[in-house]
XYZ file of C-alpha atoms in Angstrom:
703
model
C 0.004 -0.002 -0.002
C 1.455 3.356 -1.090
C 0.086 5.442 1.780
C -2.546 5.195 4.504
C -3.708 7.918 6.814
C -6.270 8.065 9.626
C -8.699 10.835 8.621
C -11.089 10.603 11.555
C -11.380 8.692 14.798
C -14.077 8.231 17.449
C -14.510 5.623 20.172
C -15.816 2.880 17.884
C -15.423 4.415 14.406
C -12.309 4.868 12.253
C -12.033 6.439 8.811
C -8.880 5.819 6.728
C -7.988 7.288 3.346
C -5.580 5.934 0.746
C -5.211 6.223 -3.034
C -5.044 2.392 -3.041
C -8.673 2.251 -1.966
C -9.822 3.981 -5.191
C -11.687 1.731 -7.569
C -12.020 -0.993 -4.949
C -15.518 -1.923 -3.829
C -16.593 -5.541 -3.713
C -18.435 -7.947 -1.452
C -15.354 -10.120 -1.134
C -13.157 -7.229 -0.027
C -15.523 -5.790 2.555
C -16.252 -9.248 3.904
C -12.496 -10.038 4.105
C -11.750 -6.755 5.894
C -14.645 -7.320 8.281
C -13.217 -10.704 9.207
C -9.566 -9.634 9.286
C -10.145 -6.516 11.407
C -12.967 -7.968 13.516
C -15.174 -5.002 12.550
C -18.925 -4.690 12.976
C -19.373 -2.950 9.607
C -17.084 -2.026 6.722
C -17.956 0.682 4.202
C -15.718 1.749 1.330
C -15.993 4.767 -0.948
C -14.244 3.728 -4.159
C -14.295 7.209 -5.667
C -12.937 9.081 -2.655
C -10.581 6.326 -1.603
C -11.875 6.154 1.973
C -12.607 3.238 4.301
C -14.978 3.496 7.267
C -14.790 0.872 9.995
C -17.297 0.429 12.841
C -16.500 -1.723 15.883
C -18.531 -3.197 18.741
C -15.898 -2.128 21.305
C -13.229 0.622 21.414
C -10.123 -0.307 19.407
C -6.491 0.746 19.047
C -6.324 2.846 15.828
C -2.568 2.322 15.434
C -2.954 -1.437 15.621
C -5.816 -1.403 13.053
C -3.665 0.772 10.773
C -0.776 -1.663 11.014
C -3.025 -4.586 10.116
C -4.455 -2.657 7.177
C -0.981 -1.926 5.839
C -0.241 -5.685 5.824
C -3.563 -6.504 4.073
C -3.192 -7.555 0.418
C -5.586 -5.258 -1.509
C -4.348 -6.382 -4.925
C -6.032 -9.787 -4.449
C -9.403 -8.017 -4.571
C -8.956 -5.931 -7.720
C -11.410 -7.072 -10.362
C -9.487 -7.618 -13.595
C -10.202 -9.283 -16.909
C -7.063 -11.147 -17.795
C -8.269 -11.767 -21.353
C -8.247 -8.043 -22.001
C -5.284 -7.366 -19.714
C -7.239 -4.587 -18.012
C -8.847 -3.857 -14.671
C -12.379 -2.600 -14.425
C -13.103 -0.104 -11.643
C -15.764 2.517 -11.105
C -13.070 5.143 -11.487
C -11.857 3.888 -14.872
C -11.297 6.787 -17.231
C -13.351 6.782 -20.467
C -11.481 6.175 -23.739
C -9.699 9.302 -24.957
C -9.341 10.608 -28.528
C -6.077 12.356 -27.705
C -4.034 9.646 -29.409
C -6.058 9.962 -32.606
C -5.647 13.752 -32.581
C -1.880 13.491 -32.020
C -1.313 10.879 -34.760
C -3.632 12.692 -37.229
C -1.845 15.989 -36.670
C 1.522 14.410 -37.538
C 0.048 12.773 -40.651
C -1.597 16.025 -41.777
C 1.301 18.453 -41.251
C 4.314 16.228 -41.960
C 4.160 16.581 -45.798
C 4.434 20.373 -45.503
C 7.614 20.310 -43.393
C 10.745 20.608 -45.598
C 13.400 19.511 -43.068
C 13.804 15.688 -42.914
C 15.028 15.767 -39.317
C 12.023 17.768 -38.199
C 9.700 15.312 -40.015
C 11.391 12.446 -38.178
C 11.124 14.246 -34.841
C 7.390 15.021 -35.275
C 6.562 11.526 -36.526
C 8.608 9.859 -33.778
C 6.986 12.068 -31.114
C 3.494 11.205 -32.377
C 4.391 7.494 -32.319
C 6.203 7.618 -28.976
C 3.319 6.149 -26.816
C 3.050 3.183 -29.203
C 6.817 2.652 -29.218
C 6.984 2.846 -25.389
C 4.188 0.303 -24.978
C 5.933 -1.995 -27.438
C 9.214 -1.873 -25.507
C 7.456 -2.359 -22.181
C 5.487 -5.394 -23.382
C 8.588 -6.884 -25.042
C 10.378 -7.031 -21.654
C 7.304 -7.838 -19.540
C 5.370 -10.227 -21.762
C 7.649 -11.114 -24.677
C 6.423 -10.993 -28.270
C 2.878 -9.544 -28.390
C 0.763 -7.801 -30.989
C 1.722 -4.431 -29.500
C 5.433 -5.302 -30.009
C 4.787 -6.132 -33.671
C 2.867 -2.881 -34.198
C 5.711 -0.876 -32.640
C 8.198 -2.727 -34.870
C 6.098 -1.918 -37.962
C 6.074 1.813 -37.222
C 9.789 1.741 -36.307
C 10.641 0.128 -39.682
C 8.687 2.863 -41.520
C 10.423 5.575 -39.528
C 13.825 4.031 -40.192
C 13.033 3.955 -43.931
C 12.010 7.610 -43.883
C 8.499 6.598 -44.956
C 6.830 9.056 -42.564
C 3.453 8.925 -44.317
C 3.369 5.131 -43.764
C 4.490 5.511 -40.121
C 1.954 8.234 -39.307
C -0.837 6.605 -41.348
C -0.276 3.276 -39.550
C -0.224 5.078 -36.220
C -3.528 6.817 -37.001
C -5.200 3.555 -37.879
C -3.839 1.859 -34.749
C -5.081 4.743 -32.557
C -8.506 4.638 -34.212
C -8.699 0.909 -33.782
C -7.568 1.083 -30.165
C -10.093 3.821 -29.389
C -12.958 1.832 -30.883
C -11.815 -1.348 -29.131
C -11.630 0.427 -25.766
C -15.031 2.010 -26.367
C -16.555 -1.366 -27.247
C -15.047 -3.023 -24.173
C -16.149 -0.228 -21.873
C -19.638 -0.235 -23.364
C -19.865 -3.968 -22.775
C -18.740 -3.648 -19.140
C -21.119 -0.723 -18.559
C -24.014 -2.872 -19.794
C -23.133 -5.510 -17.260
C -22.653 -2.984 -14.479
C -26.135 -1.516 -15.111
C -27.383 -4.443 -13.005
C -25.228 -3.399 -10.072
C -27.346 -0.485 -8.982
C -25.781 1.938 -6.492
C -26.429 1.317 -2.849
C -29.106 3.253 -0.957
C -27.127 5.164 1.634
C -29.977 5.949 4.032
C -33.551 4.882 4.711
C -36.459 5.696 7.020
C -36.753 3.125 9.818
C -39.249 2.820 12.694
C -37.490 3.137 16.052
C -38.688 3.305 19.631
C -37.729 6.463 21.545
C -38.845 6.789 25.170
C -41.549 4.199 24.628
C -42.904 5.926 21.518
C -42.512 4.522 17.989
C -41.173 7.159 15.626
C -39.393 7.282 12.277
C -35.670 7.969 11.948
C -33.426 8.210 8.901
C -30.588 5.706 9.381
C -27.581 4.568 7.294
C -28.575 1.366 5.558
C -25.695 -0.561 7.159
C -27.410 0.000 10.521
C -30.670 -1.630 9.439
C -31.180 -4.970 11.161
C -33.291 -8.021 10.321
C -36.801 -7.447 11.681
C -36.686 -3.638 11.410
C -39.651 -1.865 9.804
C -38.436 0.205 6.844
C -40.622 2.913 5.298
C -40.341 3.524 1.536
C -42.264 6.198 -0.337
C -42.761 7.304 -3.928
C -39.490 7.855 -5.788
C -37.427 5.881 -3.244
C -35.402 2.753 -3.949
C -36.161 -0.245 -1.738
C -33.024 -0.808 0.433
C -33.825 -4.289 1.826
C -35.440 -7.586 0.891
C -38.592 -8.239 2.879
C -42.361 -8.377 3.164
C -44.854 -5.507 3.160
C -46.651 -5.241 6.495
C -48.703 -2.188 5.644
C -49.508 0.022 2.675
C -49.881 -0.326 -1.098
C -47.436 0.747 -3.787
C -46.756 0.557 -7.526
C -43.215 -0.802 -7.826
C -40.930 -0.724 -10.829
C -38.996 -4.030 -10.813
C -37.363 -3.772 -14.251
C -33.819 -3.595 -12.858
C -34.277 -6.869 -10.985
C -36.870 -8.953 -12.813
C -37.036 -7.550 -16.332
C -40.759 -6.658 -15.931
C -41.387 -3.504 -17.927
C -44.683 -2.595 -16.250
C -44.850 -1.489 -12.600
C -46.351 -4.104 -10.276
C -48.934 -3.422 -7.559
C -47.709 -4.625 -4.196
C -49.605 -4.761 -0.910
C -49.576 -6.326 2.516
C -48.014 -9.803 2.488
C -46.180 -9.328 -0.842
C -42.446 -9.716 -1.018
C -40.257 -6.825 -2.277
C -36.597 -6.912 -3.233
C -33.834 -4.327 -2.967
C -32.981 -2.256 -6.013
C -36.609 -1.885 -7.082
C -38.230 1.566 -7.111
C -41.535 2.721 -5.587
C -43.244 4.778 -8.307
C -46.414 5.550 -6.320
C -47.680 4.825 -2.835
C -46.030 4.246 0.520
C -45.233 0.930 2.202
C -43.824 -0.408 5.489
C -41.438 -3.354 4.954
C -40.372 -6.015 7.447
C -36.638 -6.408 6.699
C -35.790 -10.024 5.934
C -32.356 -9.571 4.209
C -30.198 -6.514 4.873
C -26.786 -5.162 3.929
C -24.605 -7.501 1.893
C -27.275 -10.225 1.984
C -29.772 -8.257 -0.147
C -30.468 -9.268 -3.742
C -28.805 -6.119 -5.083
C -25.543 -6.736 -3.236
C -25.450 -10.405 -4.196
C -25.995 -9.510 -7.826
C -23.259 -6.878 -7.694
C -20.906 -9.519 -6.224
C -21.784 -12.026 -8.971
C -21.362 -9.434 -11.763
C -17.963 -8.274 -10.555
C -16.866 -11.881 -10.244
C -18.037 -12.614 -13.768
C -15.730 -9.954 -15.197
C -12.763 -12.113 -14.179
C -14.157 -15.318 -15.608
C -12.240 -17.007 -18.421
C -13.987 -19.366 -20.740
C -12.345 -22.372 -22.322
C -12.733 -20.896 -25.812
C -11.383 -17.568 -24.530
C -8.258 -19.327 -23.262
C -7.994 -21.114 -26.588
C -8.168 -17.823 -28.509
C -5.559 -16.233 -26.255
C -3.179 -19.163 -26.580
C -3.586 -19.273 -30.342
C -2.987 -15.540 -30.675
C 0.202 -15.780 -28.606
C 1.434 -18.746 -30.689
C 0.835 -16.826 -33.949
C 2.892 -13.782 -32.970
C 6.315 -15.513 -33.551
C 4.952 -16.922 -36.818
C 4.072 -13.383 -37.987
C 7.541 -12.190 -37.022
C 9.125 -15.112 -38.809
C 7.072 -14.414 -41.948
C 8.262 -10.810 -41.889
C 11.860 -12.031 -41.832
C 11.173 -14.480 -44.660
C 9.526 -11.752 -46.732
C 12.595 -9.550 -46.360
C 14.912 -12.428 -47.244
C 13.047 -13.050 -50.495
C 12.074 -9.488 -51.529
C 14.711 -7.346 -49.785
C 11.970 -4.766 -49.150
C 11.478 -3.271 -45.722
C 8.031 -1.968 -46.778
C 6.712 -5.527 -46.983
C 8.285 -6.198 -43.534
C 6.369 -3.249 -42.063
C 3.165 -4.451 -43.772
C 3.517 -8.032 -42.467
C 4.089 -6.803 -38.924
C 0.693 -5.049 -39.122
C -1.271 -8.188 -39.992
C -1.288 -9.844 -36.590
C -4.107 -12.066 -35.328
C -3.933 -11.103 -31.661
C -6.336 -8.116 -31.404
C -9.304 -9.728 -33.049
C -8.719 -13.130 -31.410
C -8.232 -11.739 -27.910
C -10.917 -9.048 -27.962
C -13.866 -10.368 -29.925
C -14.386 -13.427 -27.743
C -14.607 -11.756 -24.301
C -16.681 -8.869 -25.735
C -19.151 -11.363 -27.194
C -19.434 -13.058 -23.789
C -19.820 -9.799 -21.914
C -22.475 -8.619 -24.382
C -24.447 -11.855 -23.862
C -24.096 -11.652 -20.067
C -25.529 -8.122 -20.106
C -28.353 -9.133 -22.441
C -29.225 -12.052 -20.155
C -29.188 -9.784 -17.076
C -31.550 -7.290 -18.682
C -33.915 -10.121 -19.546
C -33.992 -11.484 -16.034
C -31.292 -14.170 -16.182
C -28.125 -13.706 -14.137
C -25.352 -15.825 -15.682
C -22.297 -15.830 -13.442
C -19.541 -15.688 -15.979
C -18.374 -16.857 -19.377
C -17.686 -20.397 -18.181
C -21.304 -20.930 -17.269
C -22.529 -19.564 -20.591
C -20.138 -21.734 -22.594
C -20.921 -24.847 -20.563
C -24.674 -24.270 -21.005
C -24.242 -24.379 -24.778
C -22.920 -27.958 -24.432
C -25.718 -29.205 -22.104
C -27.641 -32.163 -23.524
C -29.446 -33.303 -20.347
C -31.745 -31.088 -18.233
C -32.684 -32.304 -14.798
C -35.636 -30.562 -13.081
C -36.662 -30.722 -9.467
C -40.477 -30.787 -9.565
C -41.666 -28.565 -6.738
C -41.117 -24.842 -7.357
C -39.545 -25.554 -10.754
C -41.998 -27.413 -12.965
C -44.696 -26.374 -10.527
C -45.196 -22.858 -9.269
C -44.083 -23.570 -5.711
C -47.141 -21.596 -4.548
C -50.005 -23.296 -2.803
C -53.491 -22.582 -4.053
C -56.756 -23.310 -2.289
C -58.665 -25.851 -4.392
C -61.278 -27.183 -1.953
C -62.972 -26.471 1.358
C -64.935 -29.088 3.346
C -67.193 -28.237 6.293
C -67.996 -30.823 8.895
C -70.602 -28.610 10.578
C -73.982 -27.571 9.226
C -73.620 -24.257 11.057
C -70.440 -23.289 9.182
C -70.386 -22.690 5.434
C -67.242 -23.090 3.327
C -66.923 -19.274 3.054
C -67.223 -18.886 6.811
C -64.506 -21.483 7.463
C -62.223 -19.717 4.925
C -62.890 -16.303 6.534
C -62.268 -17.707 9.992
C -58.953 -19.255 8.926
C -57.792 -16.172 6.986
C -58.580 -13.895 9.922
C -56.120 -15.847 12.068
C -53.555 -16.554 9.376
C -53.268 -13.063 7.831
C -50.635 -12.090 10.381
C -48.073 -14.533 8.973
C -46.162 -14.931 5.721
C -45.657 -18.691 5.406
C -46.944 -20.265 2.130
C -50.040 -21.895 3.731
C -51.133 -18.613 5.326
C -50.580 -16.652 2.124
C -52.620 -19.173 0.095
C -55.541 -18.996 2.534
C -55.546 -15.197 2.744
C -55.308 -14.868 -1.044
C -58.292 -17.231 -1.554
C -60.334 -15.353 1.046
C -59.670 -11.994 -0.633
C -60.680 -13.410 -4.017
C -64.017 -14.524 -2.513
C -64.766 -11.274 -0.668
C -62.910 -11.663 2.626
C -64.979 -10.727 5.718
C -62.693 -10.375 8.703
C -63.744 -12.084 11.959
C -62.739 -10.385 15.185
C -60.437 -12.517 17.304
C -58.137 -12.310 20.252
C -54.333 -12.339 20.026
C -52.979 -15.090 17.785
C -50.431 -17.552 19.151
C -48.084 -19.011 16.511
C -46.695 -22.469 17.233
C -43.657 -23.124 14.972
C -44.132 -26.024 12.509
C -47.598 -26.740 13.905
C -50.084 -23.938 13.383
C -51.911 -21.112 15.169
C -54.350 -20.666 18.052
C -56.699 -17.834 18.948
C -60.116 -17.069 20.493
C -63.287 -16.102 18.665
C -66.528 -15.430 20.568
C -64.822 -16.815 23.677
C -64.150 -20.192 22.060
C -60.774 -21.566 21.027
C -59.783 -21.801 17.350
C -56.997 -24.170 16.397
C -55.579 -24.231 12.854
C -52.736 -26.404 11.603
C -51.536 -29.932 10.878
C -53.370 -33.127 11.820
C -50.635 -33.998 14.281
C -51.074 -30.606 15.997
C -54.833 -30.874 16.303
C -55.196 -34.587 17.014
C -52.125 -35.410 19.104
C -51.252 -32.130 20.785
C -54.705 -30.568 21.208
C -56.795 -33.775 21.455
C -59.229 -32.848 18.727
C -61.233 -35.903 17.568
C -61.136 -36.862 13.857
C -63.719 -39.604 14.244
C -66.277 -39.841 11.418
C -64.310 -37.717 8.957
C -61.613 -40.137 7.818
C -63.267 -41.099 4.495
C -63.478 -37.477 3.327
C -59.875 -36.859 4.404
C -58.663 -39.946 2.572
C -60.363 -38.837 -0.684
C -58.667 -35.443 -0.474
C -55.284 -36.986 0.238
C -55.650 -39.337 -2.735
C -56.206 -36.312 -5.023
C -52.817 -35.027 -3.968
C -54.168 -32.148 -1.846
C -52.266 -30.684 1.104
C -54.769 -30.338 3.969
C -55.056 -27.618 6.588
C -57.277 -28.613 9.534
C -59.523 -26.203 11.468
C -61.020 -26.858 14.906
C -63.530 -24.705 16.792
C -64.382 -25.236 20.428
C -62.315 -28.485 20.403
C -64.298 -29.958 17.486
C -63.037 -30.571 13.971
C -64.762 -27.869 11.921
C -63.430 -28.593 8.460
C -60.431 -28.766 6.116
C -58.964 -26.519 3.466
C -57.309 -28.391 0.575
C -54.395 -26.841 -1.292
C -52.279 -27.828 -4.297
C -49.159 -26.670 -6.064
C -50.133 -26.025 -9.707
C -47.972 -27.064 -12.681
C -46.630 -23.988 -14.512
C -48.772 -23.170 -17.553
C -45.729 -22.795 -19.813
C -43.698 -25.736 -18.460
C -44.647 -28.081 -21.311
C -43.792 -25.434 -23.938
C -40.462 -24.669 -22.232
C -39.439 -28.348 -22.180
C -40.394 -28.724 -25.857
C -38.238 -25.741 -26.771
C -35.276 -27.118 -24.805
C -35.566 -30.350 -26.791
C -35.406 -28.354 -30.040
C -32.335 -26.556 -28.706
C -30.337 -29.750 -28.284
C -31.613 -31.397 -25.089
C -31.473 -35.135 -25.649
C -32.922 -36.128 -22.281
C -35.328 -34.393 -19.890
C -35.323 -35.696 -16.319
C -37.668 -34.971 -13.364
C -36.846 -35.560 -9.706
C -39.656 -35.690 -7.085
C -40.590 -37.069 -3.722
C -44.021 -38.001 -5.057
C -45.157 -41.636 -5.457
C -44.200 -43.176 -8.834
C -47.738 -43.252 -10.254
C -48.380 -39.570 -9.659
C -44.908 -38.635 -11.007
C -45.437 -40.699 -14.149
C -48.741 -38.909 -14.940
C -47.063 -35.517 -14.701
C -44.068 -36.690 -16.752
C -46.315 -37.928 -19.525
C -48.233 -34.612 -19.496
C -45.062 -32.566 -19.816
C -43.138 -34.838 -22.195
C -40.378 -35.800 -19.742
C -38.190 -38.781 -20.646
C -37.012 -40.056 -17.262
C -38.600 -39.833 -13.796
C -37.028 -40.500 -10.400
C -39.783 -40.620 -7.744
C -40.039 -41.099 -3.968
C -36.644 -39.406 -3.564
C -34.947 -38.267 -0.427
C -33.213 -34.837 -0.658
C -29.776 -36.454 -0.621
C -30.634 -38.574 -3.697
C -30.640 -35.602 -6.108
C -26.912 -34.994 -6.159
C -26.265 -38.757 -6.524
C -28.506 -38.907 -9.601
C -26.794 -35.875 -11.164
C -23.412 -37.528 -10.566
C -24.664 -40.747 -12.145
C -25.801 -38.877 -15.277
C -22.405 -37.157 -15.519
C -20.595 -40.468 -15.168
C -22.575 -41.806 -18.154
C -20.998 -39.108 -20.303
C -23.843 -36.557 -20.314
C -23.445 -32.817 -19.896
C -25.992 -32.002 -17.179
C -27.850 -28.849 -16.182
C -29.810 -29.105 -12.920
C -32.731 -26.695 -12.294
C -33.955 -26.369 -8.695
C -34.947 -23.973 -5.960
C -34.751 -25.549 -2.511
C -32.119 -25.651 0.243
C -31.736 -29.404 -0.388
C -31.064 -28.698 -4.080
C -27.729 -26.970 -3.348
C -25.551 -30.102 -3.588
C -27.093 -31.033 -6.963
C -26.726 -27.450 -8.215
C -23.028 -27.566 -7.370
C -22.490 -31.026 -8.728
C -24.086 -30.374 -12.125
C -22.076 -28.977 -15.037
C -24.505 -26.033 -14.927
C -26.692 -25.270 -11.907
C -29.753 -23.068 -12.481
C -31.714 -21.655 -9.512
C -35.327 -20.479 -9.782
C -36.343 -16.921 -8.878
C -38.126 -17.893 -5.644
C -35.457 -20.337 -4.635
C -33.637 -20.489 -1.321
C -30.653 -18.176 -0.879
C -28.212 -21.068 -0.697
C -29.584 -22.406 -4.002
C -29.014 -19.021 -5.630
C -25.535 -18.733 -4.180
C -24.388 -22.170 -5.367
C -25.993 -21.948 -8.843
C -24.096 -20.901 -11.954
C -27.251 -19.214 -13.308
C -29.935 -17.477 -11.234
C -33.295 -16.527 -12.676
C -34.378 -12.992 -11.715
C -37.986 -13.621 -12.758
C -40.463 -16.364 -11.956
C -40.617 -17.846 -15.437
C -39.352 -21.308 -16.415
C -39.014 -20.172 -20.024
C -36.108 -18.015 -18.803
C -34.148 -21.310 -18.808
C -34.934 -21.504 -22.530
C -33.781 -17.918 -23.024
C -30.485 -18.764 -21.368
C -29.989 -21.864 -23.530
C -30.755 -19.928 -26.746
C -28.377 -17.157 -25.701
C -25.623 -19.696 -24.900
C -26.042 -21.546 -28.214
C -26.051 -18.399 -30.324
C -23.215 -16.794 -28.415
C -20.988 -19.798 -29.114
C -22.062 -19.829 -32.776
C -21.062 -16.164 -33.024
C -17.745 -16.749 -31.254
C -16.885 -19.651 -33.588
C -17.835 -17.561 -36.632
C -15.653 -14.682 -35.368
C -12.809 -17.092 -34.696
C -12.928 -18.553 -38.201
C -13.283 -15.114 -39.796
C -10.299 -13.767 -37.842
C -7.998 -16.541 -38.934
C -9.225 -16.574 -42.534
C -9.295 -12.848 -43.257
C -6.069 -12.038 -41.446
C -4.330 -14.911 -43.250
C -5.307 -13.371 -46.587
C -4.121 -9.942 -45.425
C -0.856 -11.463 -44.190
C -0.287 -13.173 -47.534
C -0.909 -9.944 -49.391
C 1.511 -8.035 -47.145
C 4.239 -10.686 -47.442
C 4.067 -10.696 -51.252
C 4.146 -6.933 -51.498
C 0.578 -6.579 -52.743
C -0.390 -4.516 -49.703
C 1.390 -1.440 -48.381
C 1.802 -0.827 -44.617
C -1.076 1.666 -44.603
C -3.378 -0.625 -46.596
C -2.531 -3.505 -44.300
C -3.243 -1.380 -41.222
C -6.603 -0.295 -42.643
C -7.644 -3.849 -43.538
C -6.350 -5.391 -40.285
C -7.935 -2.826 -37.959
C -11.091 -2.757 -40.077
C -11.430 -6.514 -39.600
C -10.969 -6.196 -35.846
C -13.534 -3.411 -35.614
C -15.975 -5.373 -37.784
C -15.653 -8.446 -35.546
C -16.109 -6.330 -32.422
C -19.268 -4.796 -33.903
C -20.504 -8.281 -34.658
C -19.787 -9.361 -31.078
C -21.865 -6.465 -29.787
C -24.933 -7.266 -31.885
C -28.143 -8.079 -30.054
C -29.047 -11.761 -30.010
C -32.631 -12.819 -30.631
C -33.502 -15.280 -27.875
C -37.067 -16.632 -27.615
C -38.220 -19.193 -30.172
C -41.460 -21.138 -30.538
C -41.692 -24.777 -29.615
C -43.085 -25.596 -33.021
C -40.872 -23.331 -35.128
């Protein structure tokens, strides 16, 4: 670290500043500093180069400074080794100064009579290129930049200043366009990493009175009530406990139209309230929010190297000595330094090394905008090779949302609607799937709230309350029958019929008597069959479903959806074993799941894909995370992967073919140094433009 100074100090807060902090801001870094320095919170300002540390107890500032000086910051700089460049928020935009300098020398050189002055002006204009060439020669050996510097040097030595300056102009133009393309590609990806919300309104208790206070977002804790109004960005992931709002979710889910959200609905950080005002119960805060996790994944993806990217880099490096050797051979045969300068221009490296990563980055940004977060080029490339898709049934092929499909009353005094209203009145205070399904069904049927006493929630069992002085018990059969001694006598036949239909039953007791049941089911996604058919058209040779259902029920669903292989009555630990077995048989496997118990299978598959409503651990371990609740997003990702690889292979072949022709023309004297520079850089720019083209994704199952 060059320098580090303590800018401010209080009992439990330290602020350090250092130029080395500039451009550094990642989840990995702040987490590592938090662990290393035993800090409560870590906040870094990448633009100002400052670091703020908060501690639970008073600390020794000198000791913290000493530990910071020993900390390896370089390990947390996000770089793309394929482009040999680092990407930071403070990165300067591409400059046209080089083009202006080289163009001025080319324009005015013919009008200068003194040869020495011509040489001086031309050499000065080419100096940055020559310096880079010398630096790379000693640091990296023979590279494309070394060959370009040699080409200009040969022209300067021959006194062909027009060729030297003309070549320099073309190289500067090409470099400017390449830098612009790369930066544009990175900016597209970084659009997903929305800036943090610094402060938010939070309900706090002061002297026994609940009031609102504006707090830094890093101080928000799980369980806090956060207030968000029109025009504000949601700073946490959580559930709405009060209020209604129109929320723009385009940055996170790809939905163009604002979505109405009200009590009980889930909201995610990074979305914007366009109208209304809501109170949110904070479920995920700080670095655990969706926005922060996405930023972490995106920054990590910038440093991903694909297999084909490595292949392109290795090939480009191998071809540099061949180009140099051909230049020597051309001089030995023709004794013409002009052809040497021309040959040195026609190198493969630029197009080979740049077009591939730009194509990947373009596709990653397209996917992100469409609601599919692909964590790096490796995942995209691997997905293009997938021939076997394995789906966990619940929450993947089905919606993962319970829906009320039947109500049975065991009392002539209670109608189905009354039982539903009774249950919803007690359950509306909770956010678990069963409660949400009941409340939703009640609202759809004209919910009439029944006054009740305080509700007692018994974890994994159900709820209890009082209505009209009589006890209401709602929950599982075990809870009612075994724990609360509610008799089920006389109702078993009806219960058995419901269970055979595949319904999940919620039991309701009133005054210690079984009042009725509410049957719920998890519906198959409407577009699941179409999505699977499209995957088959895109190269999937086998579609597999994993479920804990009985074999007969699983087979019916598999036949309905067109699935090839079914594994039923599975335990959670079986999923990863099946994925491994498919891999061992030589198949390239993608696993699509959403649950906590899916994490091992997601990690074990060649490509793990987590659903939008999946568990956090599933999203963290997956290679691809869906940002919208649509199974056809898996199809979009597969189309994007296939077409990206087709484009990369086309660019690869075009680079080798076109540059080989240019190289042959230069070696035989058919092309001058300027003509070679124009054709070579024009090819590179054309391939970069092709890499940046939008890819059409969605196709029809019958097209």
